[in-house]
XYZ file of C-alpha atoms in Angstrom:
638
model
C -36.218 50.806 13.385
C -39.714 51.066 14.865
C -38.121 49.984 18.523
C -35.526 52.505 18.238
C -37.975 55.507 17.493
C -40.204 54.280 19.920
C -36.940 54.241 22.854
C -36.234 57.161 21.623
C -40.105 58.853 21.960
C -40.038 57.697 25.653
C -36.347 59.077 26.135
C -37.500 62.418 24.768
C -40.928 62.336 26.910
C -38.794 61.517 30.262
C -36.863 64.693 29.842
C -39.643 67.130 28.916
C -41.363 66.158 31.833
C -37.852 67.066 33.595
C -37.729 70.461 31.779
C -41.155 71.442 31.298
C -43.504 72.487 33.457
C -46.705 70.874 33.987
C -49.800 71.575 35.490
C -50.538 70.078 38.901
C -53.459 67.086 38.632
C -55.336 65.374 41.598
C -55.560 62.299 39.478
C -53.797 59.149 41.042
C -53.086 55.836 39.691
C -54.293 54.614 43.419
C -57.382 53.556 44.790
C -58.130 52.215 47.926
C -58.288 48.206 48.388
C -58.776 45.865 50.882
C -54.652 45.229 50.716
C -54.123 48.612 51.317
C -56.490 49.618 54.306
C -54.906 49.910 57.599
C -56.347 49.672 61.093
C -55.345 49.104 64.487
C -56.266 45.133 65.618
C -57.788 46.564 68.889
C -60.352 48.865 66.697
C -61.449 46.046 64.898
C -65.216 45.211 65.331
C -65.359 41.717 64.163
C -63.296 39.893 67.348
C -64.381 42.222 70.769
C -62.345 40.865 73.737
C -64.465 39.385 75.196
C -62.453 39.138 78.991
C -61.534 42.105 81.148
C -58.000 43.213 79.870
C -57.139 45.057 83.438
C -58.272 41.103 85.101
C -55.247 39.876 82.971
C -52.914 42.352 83.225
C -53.326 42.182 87.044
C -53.170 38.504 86.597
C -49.790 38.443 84.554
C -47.820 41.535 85.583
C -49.138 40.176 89.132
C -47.738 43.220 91.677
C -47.088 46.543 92.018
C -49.658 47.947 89.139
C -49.199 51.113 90.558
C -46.133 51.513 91.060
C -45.320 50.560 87.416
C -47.781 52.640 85.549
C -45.938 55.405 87.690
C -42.447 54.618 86.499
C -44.276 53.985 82.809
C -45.677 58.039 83.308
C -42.056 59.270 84.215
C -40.194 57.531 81.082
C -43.347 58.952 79.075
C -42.586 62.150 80.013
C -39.012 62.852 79.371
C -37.889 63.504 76.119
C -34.306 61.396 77.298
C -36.616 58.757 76.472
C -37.055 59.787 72.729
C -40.899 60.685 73.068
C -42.908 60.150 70.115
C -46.385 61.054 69.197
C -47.859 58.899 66.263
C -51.701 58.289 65.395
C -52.708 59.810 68.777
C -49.769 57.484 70.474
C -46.939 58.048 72.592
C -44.274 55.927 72.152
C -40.715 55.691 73.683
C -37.619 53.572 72.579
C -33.554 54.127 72.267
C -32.156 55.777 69.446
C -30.094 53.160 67.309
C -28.184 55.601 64.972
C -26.350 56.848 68.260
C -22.701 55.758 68.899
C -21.595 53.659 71.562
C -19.976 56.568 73.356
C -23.511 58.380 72.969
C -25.535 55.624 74.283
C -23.281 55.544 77.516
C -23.509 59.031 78.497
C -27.375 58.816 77.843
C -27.417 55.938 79.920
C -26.111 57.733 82.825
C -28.374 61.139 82.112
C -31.533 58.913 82.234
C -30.259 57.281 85.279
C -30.289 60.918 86.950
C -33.544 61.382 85.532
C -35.032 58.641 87.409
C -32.649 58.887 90.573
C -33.965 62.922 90.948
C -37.676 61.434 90.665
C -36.909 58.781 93.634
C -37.409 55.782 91.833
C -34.226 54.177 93.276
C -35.506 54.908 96.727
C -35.659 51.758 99.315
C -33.593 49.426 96.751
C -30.978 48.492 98.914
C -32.168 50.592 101.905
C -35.757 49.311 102.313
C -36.686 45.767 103.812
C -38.806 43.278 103.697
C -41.196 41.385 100.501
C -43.081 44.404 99.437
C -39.943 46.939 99.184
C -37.981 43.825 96.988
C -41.853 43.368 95.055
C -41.344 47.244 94.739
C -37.594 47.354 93.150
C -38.594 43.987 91.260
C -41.471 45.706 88.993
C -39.306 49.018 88.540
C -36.596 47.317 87.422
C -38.700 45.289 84.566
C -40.397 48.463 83.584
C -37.114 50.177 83.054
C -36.194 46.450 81.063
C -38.598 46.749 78.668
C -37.755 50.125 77.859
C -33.648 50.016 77.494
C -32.010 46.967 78.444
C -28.507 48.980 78.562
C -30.156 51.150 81.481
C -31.574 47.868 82.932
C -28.300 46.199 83.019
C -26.237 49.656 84.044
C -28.771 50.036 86.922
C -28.918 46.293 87.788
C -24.701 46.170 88.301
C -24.616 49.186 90.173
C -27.841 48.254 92.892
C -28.124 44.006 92.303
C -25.095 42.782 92.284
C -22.593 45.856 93.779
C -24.975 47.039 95.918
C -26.061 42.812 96.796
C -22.895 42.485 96.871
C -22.200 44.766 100.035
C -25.611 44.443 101.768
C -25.619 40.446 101.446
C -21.926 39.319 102.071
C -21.265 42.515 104.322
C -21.997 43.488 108.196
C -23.220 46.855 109.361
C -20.079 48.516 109.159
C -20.594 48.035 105.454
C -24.143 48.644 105.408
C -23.726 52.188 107.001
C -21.037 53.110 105.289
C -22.191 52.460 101.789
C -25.432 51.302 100.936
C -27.509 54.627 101.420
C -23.848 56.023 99.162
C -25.011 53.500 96.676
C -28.562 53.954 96.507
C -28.085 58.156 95.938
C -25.620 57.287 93.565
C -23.289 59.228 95.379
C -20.562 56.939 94.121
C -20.924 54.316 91.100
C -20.525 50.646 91.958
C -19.059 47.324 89.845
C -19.075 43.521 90.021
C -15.215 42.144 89.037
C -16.605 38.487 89.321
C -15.626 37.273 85.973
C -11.964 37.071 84.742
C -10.642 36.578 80.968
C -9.652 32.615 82.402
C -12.498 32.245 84.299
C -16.412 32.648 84.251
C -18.603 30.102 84.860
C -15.775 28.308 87.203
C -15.684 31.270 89.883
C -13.794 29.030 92.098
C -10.896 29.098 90.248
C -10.739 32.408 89.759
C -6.488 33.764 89.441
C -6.681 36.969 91.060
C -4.671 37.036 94.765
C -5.033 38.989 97.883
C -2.589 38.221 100.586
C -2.798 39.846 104.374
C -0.425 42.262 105.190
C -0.601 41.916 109.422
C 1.976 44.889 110.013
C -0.012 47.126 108.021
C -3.588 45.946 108.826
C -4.211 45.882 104.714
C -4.881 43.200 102.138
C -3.312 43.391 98.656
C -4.852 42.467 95.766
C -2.796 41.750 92.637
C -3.140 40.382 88.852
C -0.823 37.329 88.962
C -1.498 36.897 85.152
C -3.080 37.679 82.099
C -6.018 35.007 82.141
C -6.703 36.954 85.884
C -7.527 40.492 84.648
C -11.008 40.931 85.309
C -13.443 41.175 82.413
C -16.582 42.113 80.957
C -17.129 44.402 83.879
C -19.796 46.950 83.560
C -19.289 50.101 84.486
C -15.681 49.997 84.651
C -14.550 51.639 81.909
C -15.573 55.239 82.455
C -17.814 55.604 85.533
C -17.428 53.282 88.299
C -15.637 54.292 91.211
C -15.663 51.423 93.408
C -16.029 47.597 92.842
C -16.128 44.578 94.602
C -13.308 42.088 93.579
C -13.772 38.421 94.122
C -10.066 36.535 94.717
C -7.931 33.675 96.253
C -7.399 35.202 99.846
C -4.102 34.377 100.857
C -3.006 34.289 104.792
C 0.274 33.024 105.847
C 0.608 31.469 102.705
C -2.342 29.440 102.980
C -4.993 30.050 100.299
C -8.997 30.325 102.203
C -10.412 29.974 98.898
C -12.764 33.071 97.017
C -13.734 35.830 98.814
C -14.849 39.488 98.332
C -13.538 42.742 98.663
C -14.712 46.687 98.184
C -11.767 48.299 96.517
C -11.906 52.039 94.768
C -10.946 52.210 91.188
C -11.087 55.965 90.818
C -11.450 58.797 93.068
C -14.248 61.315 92.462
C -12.760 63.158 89.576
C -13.080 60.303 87.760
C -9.288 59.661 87.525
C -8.174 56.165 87.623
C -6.446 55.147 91.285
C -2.608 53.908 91.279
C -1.981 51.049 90.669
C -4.881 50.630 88.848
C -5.329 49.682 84.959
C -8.147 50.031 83.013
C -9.349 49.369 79.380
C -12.412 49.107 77.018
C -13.755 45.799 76.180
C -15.147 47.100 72.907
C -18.237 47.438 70.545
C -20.850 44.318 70.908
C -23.421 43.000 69.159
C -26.035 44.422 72.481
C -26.173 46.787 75.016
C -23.832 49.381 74.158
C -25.219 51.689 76.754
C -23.389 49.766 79.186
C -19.405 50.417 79.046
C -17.785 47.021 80.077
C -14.142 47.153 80.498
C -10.842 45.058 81.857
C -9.306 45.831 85.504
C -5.572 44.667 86.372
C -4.629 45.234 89.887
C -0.425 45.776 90.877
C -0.215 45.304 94.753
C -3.456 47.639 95.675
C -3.561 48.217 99.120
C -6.897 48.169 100.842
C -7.706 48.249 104.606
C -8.683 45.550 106.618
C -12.559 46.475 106.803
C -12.978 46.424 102.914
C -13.178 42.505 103.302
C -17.186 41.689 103.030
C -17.148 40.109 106.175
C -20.409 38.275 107.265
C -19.583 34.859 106.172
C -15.829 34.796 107.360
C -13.193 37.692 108.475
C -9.840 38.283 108.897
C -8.572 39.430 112.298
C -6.031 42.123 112.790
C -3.124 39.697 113.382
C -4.056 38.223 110.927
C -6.548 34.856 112.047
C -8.832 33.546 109.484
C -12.133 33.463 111.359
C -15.483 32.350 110.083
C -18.661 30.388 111.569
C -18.812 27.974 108.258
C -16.322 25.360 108.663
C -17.190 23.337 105.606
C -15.240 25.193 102.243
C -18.176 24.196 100.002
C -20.793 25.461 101.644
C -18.566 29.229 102.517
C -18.224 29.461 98.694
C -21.932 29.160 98.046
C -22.732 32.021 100.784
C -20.051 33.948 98.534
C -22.192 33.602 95.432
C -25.486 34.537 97.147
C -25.789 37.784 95.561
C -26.061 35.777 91.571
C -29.611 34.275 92.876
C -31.264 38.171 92.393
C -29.264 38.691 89.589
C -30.849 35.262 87.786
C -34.303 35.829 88.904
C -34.576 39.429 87.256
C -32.913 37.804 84.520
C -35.698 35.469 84.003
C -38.275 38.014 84.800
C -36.934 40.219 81.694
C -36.352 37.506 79.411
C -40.573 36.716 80.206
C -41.515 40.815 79.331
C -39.166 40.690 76.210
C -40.799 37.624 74.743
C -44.076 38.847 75.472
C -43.097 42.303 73.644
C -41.770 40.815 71.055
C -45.194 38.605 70.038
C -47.271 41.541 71.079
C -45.356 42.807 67.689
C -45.499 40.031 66.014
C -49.487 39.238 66.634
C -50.685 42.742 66.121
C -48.579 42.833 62.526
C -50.376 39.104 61.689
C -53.625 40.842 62.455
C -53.022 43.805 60.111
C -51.076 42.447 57.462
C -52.772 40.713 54.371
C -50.710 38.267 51.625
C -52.772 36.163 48.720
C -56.330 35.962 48.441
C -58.276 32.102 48.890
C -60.580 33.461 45.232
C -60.077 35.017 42.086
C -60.240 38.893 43.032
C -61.163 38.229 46.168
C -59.552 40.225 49.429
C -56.245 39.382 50.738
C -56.211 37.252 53.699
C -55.194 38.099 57.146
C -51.698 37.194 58.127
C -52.765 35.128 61.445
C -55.937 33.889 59.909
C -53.378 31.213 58.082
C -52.955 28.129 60.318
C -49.555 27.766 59.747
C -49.089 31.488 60.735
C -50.785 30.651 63.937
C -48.855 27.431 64.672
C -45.938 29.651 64.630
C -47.067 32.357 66.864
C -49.718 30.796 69.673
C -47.944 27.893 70.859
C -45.564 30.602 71.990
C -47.618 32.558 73.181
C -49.125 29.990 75.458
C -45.635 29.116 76.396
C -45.222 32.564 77.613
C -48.186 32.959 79.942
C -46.702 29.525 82.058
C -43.608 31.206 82.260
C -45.317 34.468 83.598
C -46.986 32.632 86.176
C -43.813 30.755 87.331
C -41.598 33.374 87.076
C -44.004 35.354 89.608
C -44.049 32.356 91.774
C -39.828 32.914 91.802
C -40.200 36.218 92.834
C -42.612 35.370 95.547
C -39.876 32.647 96.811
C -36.941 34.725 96.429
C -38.649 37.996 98.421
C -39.774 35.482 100.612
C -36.816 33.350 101.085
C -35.233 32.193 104.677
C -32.133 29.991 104.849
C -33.674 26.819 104.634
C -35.345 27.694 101.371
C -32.320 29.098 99.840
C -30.747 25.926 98.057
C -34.640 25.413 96.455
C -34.299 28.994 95.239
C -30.495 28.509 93.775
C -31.820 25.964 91.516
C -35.440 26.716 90.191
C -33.923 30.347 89.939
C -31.030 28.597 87.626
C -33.332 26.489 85.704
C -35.755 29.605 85.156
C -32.882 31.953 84.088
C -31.810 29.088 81.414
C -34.855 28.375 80.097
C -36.632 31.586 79.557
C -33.942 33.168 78.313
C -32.943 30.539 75.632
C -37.027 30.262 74.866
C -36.574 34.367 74.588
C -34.125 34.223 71.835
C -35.853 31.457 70.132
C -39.734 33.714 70.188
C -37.559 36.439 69.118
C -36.248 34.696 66.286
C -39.989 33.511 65.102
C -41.251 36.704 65.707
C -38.957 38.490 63.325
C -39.711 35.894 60.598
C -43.520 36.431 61.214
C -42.866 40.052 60.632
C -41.086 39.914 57.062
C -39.286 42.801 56.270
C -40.494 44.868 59.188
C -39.070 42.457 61.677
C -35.428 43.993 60.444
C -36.142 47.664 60.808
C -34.715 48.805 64.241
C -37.684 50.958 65.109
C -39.455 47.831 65.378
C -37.506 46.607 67.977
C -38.131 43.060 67.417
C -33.939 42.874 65.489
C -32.500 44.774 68.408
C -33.797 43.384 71.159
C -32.125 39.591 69.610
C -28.538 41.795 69.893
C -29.501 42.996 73.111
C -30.915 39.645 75.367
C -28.579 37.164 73.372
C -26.318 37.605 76.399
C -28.798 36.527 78.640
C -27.203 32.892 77.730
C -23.971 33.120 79.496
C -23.756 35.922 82.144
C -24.825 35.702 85.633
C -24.156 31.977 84.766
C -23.910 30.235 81.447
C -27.323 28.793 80.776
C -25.486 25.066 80.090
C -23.395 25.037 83.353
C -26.522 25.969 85.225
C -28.743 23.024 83.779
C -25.903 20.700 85.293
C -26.510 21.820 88.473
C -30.120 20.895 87.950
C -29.508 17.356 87.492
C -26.495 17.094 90.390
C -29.038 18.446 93.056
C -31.243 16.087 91.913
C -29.174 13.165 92.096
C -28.155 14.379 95.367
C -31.695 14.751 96.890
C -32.375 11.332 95.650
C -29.356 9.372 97.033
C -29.847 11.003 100.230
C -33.733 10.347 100.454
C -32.570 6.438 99.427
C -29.947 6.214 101.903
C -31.616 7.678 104.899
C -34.880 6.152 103.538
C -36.655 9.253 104.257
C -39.435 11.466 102.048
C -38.625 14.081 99.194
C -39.276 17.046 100.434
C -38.817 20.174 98.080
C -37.666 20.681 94.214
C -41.273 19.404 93.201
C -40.394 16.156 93.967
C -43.140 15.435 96.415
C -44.912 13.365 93.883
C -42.216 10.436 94.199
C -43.427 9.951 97.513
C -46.603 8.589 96.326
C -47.645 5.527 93.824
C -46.797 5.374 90.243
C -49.470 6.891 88.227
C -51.090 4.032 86.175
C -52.221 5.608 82.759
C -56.074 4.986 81.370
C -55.389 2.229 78.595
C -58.235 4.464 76.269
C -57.354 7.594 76.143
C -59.968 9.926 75.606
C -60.560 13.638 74.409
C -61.582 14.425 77.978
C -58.704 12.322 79.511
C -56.325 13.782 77.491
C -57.732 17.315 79.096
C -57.922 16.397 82.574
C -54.932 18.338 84.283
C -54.943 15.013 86.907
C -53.841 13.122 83.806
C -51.610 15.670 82.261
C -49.861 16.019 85.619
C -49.378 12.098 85.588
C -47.581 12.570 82.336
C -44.480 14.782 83.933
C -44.385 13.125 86.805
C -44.156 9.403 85.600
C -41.733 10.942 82.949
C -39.842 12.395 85.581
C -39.725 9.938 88.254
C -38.275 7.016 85.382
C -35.990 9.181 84.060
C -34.535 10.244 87.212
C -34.647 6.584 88.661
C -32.510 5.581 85.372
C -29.989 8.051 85.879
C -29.396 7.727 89.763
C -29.054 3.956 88.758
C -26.273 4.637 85.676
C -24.706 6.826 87.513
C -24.368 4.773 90.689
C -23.544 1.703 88.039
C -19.911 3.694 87.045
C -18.993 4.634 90.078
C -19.194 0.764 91.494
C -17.160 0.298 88.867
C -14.232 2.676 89.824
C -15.315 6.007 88.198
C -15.670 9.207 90.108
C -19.021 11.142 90.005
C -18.174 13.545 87.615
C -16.893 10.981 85.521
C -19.682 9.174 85.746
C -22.089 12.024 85.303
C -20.524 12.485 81.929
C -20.218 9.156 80.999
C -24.271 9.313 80.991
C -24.639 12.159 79.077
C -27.132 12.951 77.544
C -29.139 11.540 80.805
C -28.616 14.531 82.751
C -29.856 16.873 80.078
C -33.118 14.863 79.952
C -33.702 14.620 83.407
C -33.437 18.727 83.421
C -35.508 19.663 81.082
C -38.244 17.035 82.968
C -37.679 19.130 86.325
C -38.067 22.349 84.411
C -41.416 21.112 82.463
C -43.123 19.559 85.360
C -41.996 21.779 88.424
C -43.851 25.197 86.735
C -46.874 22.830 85.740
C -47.565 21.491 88.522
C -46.533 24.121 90.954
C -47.604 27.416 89.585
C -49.515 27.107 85.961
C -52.451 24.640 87.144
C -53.645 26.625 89.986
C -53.141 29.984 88.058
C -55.059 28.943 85.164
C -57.675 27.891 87.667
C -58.053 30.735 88.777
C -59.059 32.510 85.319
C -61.250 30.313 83.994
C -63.455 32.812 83.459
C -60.876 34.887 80.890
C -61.619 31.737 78.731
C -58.188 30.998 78.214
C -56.191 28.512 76.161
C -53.281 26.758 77.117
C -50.986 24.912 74.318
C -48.806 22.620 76.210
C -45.710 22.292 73.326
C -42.750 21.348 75.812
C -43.192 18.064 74.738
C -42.480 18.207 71.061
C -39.719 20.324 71.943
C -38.063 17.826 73.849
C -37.986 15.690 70.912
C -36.627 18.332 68.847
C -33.546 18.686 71.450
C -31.975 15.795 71.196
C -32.860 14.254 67.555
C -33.789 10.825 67.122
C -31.715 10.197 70.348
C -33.311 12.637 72.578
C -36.603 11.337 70.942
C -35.607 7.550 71.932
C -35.067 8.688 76.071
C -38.407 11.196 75.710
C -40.620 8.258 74.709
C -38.637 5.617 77.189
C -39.435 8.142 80.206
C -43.393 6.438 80.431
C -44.483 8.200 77.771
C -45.486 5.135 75.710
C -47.744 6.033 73.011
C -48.748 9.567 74.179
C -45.756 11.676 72.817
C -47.415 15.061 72.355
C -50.021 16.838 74.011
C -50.731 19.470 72.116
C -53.519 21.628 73.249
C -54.866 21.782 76.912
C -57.944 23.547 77.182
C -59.103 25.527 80.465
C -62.091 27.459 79.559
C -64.424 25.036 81.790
């Protein structure tokens, strides 16, 4: 009875507080607590940086400070860019309640935006290193802002606009590159087709030669050939460059590319012509990717990109490259951009994404060590660190190679160009699978708060996850990691001559012999850390060469045998893509900042024994590792 009264007090006391009024009190049940105090990490008085912040920025963004700050002031400005002012901040970021629709046609207003402000000016117009430097550091600026308008802008001036300045000849260049670069039509890749992506040499689609007309005719054979995923096709492009079997006199001269219009400049779809939406997806639904059949599209004679082979008006197949394999590698020139500002993103997201996750440790309290005593910071937890810096160190060697890949690739000549293919393939798969996995840790490190959208951290995991598989999926290019390298070292054997290139220098010279005491300083010497990749290297390239060279004595072909050694190959890549940044492009970098007094935690190791299990841990240890499996922590601060 006594319970029943008393529910029945509290019911009654609920609803006169409803029903009643009540005078207004200051008092609060609140009072401020360690827990609950708030304050930005960079006010805090305790930890002063103690290193000149603009020295590292220059250091890491590397080029073209100016010019990005610039392009940082214009996004600022606009409220297209969803403007915010918060505690005496301006901040900018998508809105993620819009539709996809909405997020399309926003894409292409903030494209205006910038195109009325010049920003676009000299991308496919300009020449030389510093106007490519120039487009390079716009482009990530506008990354790290919307990767929808990133992508949008990169099809339209990377790989359309590539498309026409690299494989065409002036004709093309006059005729359409300033077009492209005003936006005064909207341009499209139709690479990939519903049967085919990584394999672009067996793509279905068919052009053919008409000689009495002077045209070529493209045409969908099939369902597997309609082209897909293709941004910007499915409401704005205009034009787009289709890659197909060319066809003359019934003799197939393998892939090549062609400018074809898809609508005219109403907007309305050309004959012959289909069209349709690809869909929602789980990322960058500012970007409207769609399907393209072609039924016997006629196109004249000069829409074949012409500089590495052309087609004659009676129809003679002409071009200066006699050997097949070496023509279809000119035709996929215009992917190596596409993969190195791919890798360049994939660096600026990772480092946004533990920028969040680091400033959140350093604010965020959980448990106290005594009774009553304050809650401890976040990131003063080891395990909370172990989680965050390793990848953070990671992060700063990737910055510095992935500038060095930019310096090669504006810098490039035709003798450099297979040197760029790979390291630009290994870069694009490494960062960008190392992306998704900081990503992932970051949002764990943040809780709750790594889920909220506004955050940015959950969206930008939907947004970069594609990073994996287009412009090349990340597992078909680590294969052609390994077959260059066995090719470079079967020809170096056979003609018995030096390695030259692909970091491989280092065979040329004596086998490292390792210190049988291993000291703290030893273990800290970047002469013996160097050792490490390179003796790892050199014996697990040296074993595969040798397997592979064993099957195919006995009968097998070499991609037989390159399977049959599996997982080899993957072992020998990831040894390429650990030492060649190392030795390359981290060491002398870090050399040059002693003075920031920073830290460098070397983790690739470990890693490698968490990629292939007790197996991949059996081959990391049997590549002259011995006893040393891990080093941890290299320390430059001199």
């Amino acid at each position: 009875m006594d319970n029943d009264n008393r529910r029945a007090s509290r019911r009654t006391e609920v609803l006169s507080n409803h029903l009643l009024p009540r005078p207004h009190t200051t008092t609060t049940l609140l009072s401020p607590s360690n827990c609950l105090s708030y304050s930005p990490p960079e006010l805090s008085s305790s930890n002063p940086v103690s290193f000149d912040t603009s020295v590292m920025r220059s250091l890491l963004d590397g080029h073209n400070l100016d010019d990005r700050d610039w392009l940082f002031g214009l996004i600022v400005q606009s409220p297209l860019f969803n403007r915010q002012e918060r505690g005496g901040r301006v901040f900018v970021s998508v809105d993620y309640n819009h539709t996809m629709e909405q997020q399309r046609e926003e894409t292409m207003r903030r494209i205006g935006y910038l195109l009325d402000r010049g920003v676009f000016r000299g991308w496919l117009t300009g020449d030389g290193p510093q106007e490519e430097l120039r487009k390079l550091a716009l482009h990530e600026v506008i990354s790290m802002y919307d990767h929808s308008l990133a992508v949008k802008i990169g099809v339209h001036i990377f790989l359309w606009g590539g498309a026409v300045k690299f494989l065409g000849t002036k004709r093309h260049h006059d005729k359409w590159l300033r077009a492209t670069e005003n936006y005064e039509l909207k341009g499209c890749f139709a690479m990939t087709e519903l049967g085919h992506g990584s394999n672009v040499r067996g793509v279905e689609t068919v052009t053919t030669y008409d000689s009495r007309s002077g045209e070529f005719v493209i045409n969908t054979p099939c369902e597997s050939a309609q082209k897909y995923w293709i941004g910007g096709a499915a409401n704005h492009a205009t034009h787009t460059i289709v890659f197909s079997q060319l066809y003359i006199n019934g003799g197939n001269q393998g892939v090549h590319a062609f400018i074809c219009p898809i609508r005219d400049s109403s907007g309305n779809v050309c004959p012959n012509i289909r069209i349709a939406e690809c869909g929602h997806k789980i990322g960058l639904n500012g970007v409207d990717n769609g399907r393209i059949w072609f039924d016997n599209v006629r196109i004249p004679r000069e829409n074949l990109l012409n500089s590495v082979a052309d087609v004659s008006p009676r129809g003679e197949y002409l071009s200066s490259i006699k050997n097949v394999d070496q023509r279809f590698a000119a035709f996929l020139a215009p992917l190596t951009s596409g993969r190195v500002t791919i890798a360049s993103s994939a660096v600026y997201i990772s480092k946004i994404g533990l920028s969040i996750a680091i400033r959140y440790a350093l604010t965020r309290r959980a448990f106290s060590m005594t009774p009553n005593g304050p809650e401890v910071l976040l990131l003063d937890y080891p395990s909370h660190q172990q989680r965050l810096l390793p990848l953070l160190a990671k992060i700063y060697a990737m910055s510095f190679a992935g500038l060095e890949l930019k310096m090669m690739y504006v810098n490039r000549t035709p003798e450099s160009n297979k040197e760029i293919h790979i390291v630009s393939s290994a870069y694009k798969a490494t960062f960008t699978w190392n992306n998704m996995r900081t990503l992932q840790e970051c949002r764990e490190a943040c809780g709750g708060q790594g889920v909220k959208s506004e955050n940015r951290i959950g969206p930008f995991k939907g947004e970069f996850d594609v990073h994996s598989t287009f412009e090349g999926d990340n597992n078909v290019l680590m294969q052609q990691i390994s077959k260059a390298l066995l090719g470079e070292y079967i020809v170096c054997q056979t003609k018995k001559q030096p390695f030259r290139g692909l970091g491989l220098e280092h065979m040329n010279n004596p086998v490292p012999v390792l210190p049988s005491q291993l000291r703290s300083s030893i273990l800290r010497s970047s002469e013996f850390q160097l050792d490490l990749f390179h003796l790892r290297e050199r014996d697990l390239l040296g074993r595969f060469v040798a397997e592979v060279s064993q099957y195919q004595a006995q009968g097998e072909s070499k991609e037989s045998a390159f399977n049959l050694v599996s997982p080899l190959p993957c072992f020998v890549n990831y040894s390429f893509i650990d030492s060649l940044p190392y030795s390359l492009y981290v060491l002398p970098e870090l050399s040059s900042c002693r003075g920031l007094g920073q830290s460098f935690l070397r983790t690739s190791n470990t890693e490698n024994l968490h990629r292939g299990g007790v197996e991949g841990a059996s081959w990391f240890i049997e590549g002259c590792l011995g006893s040393v499996e891990v080093v941890i922590c290299l320390d430059f601060c001199g």
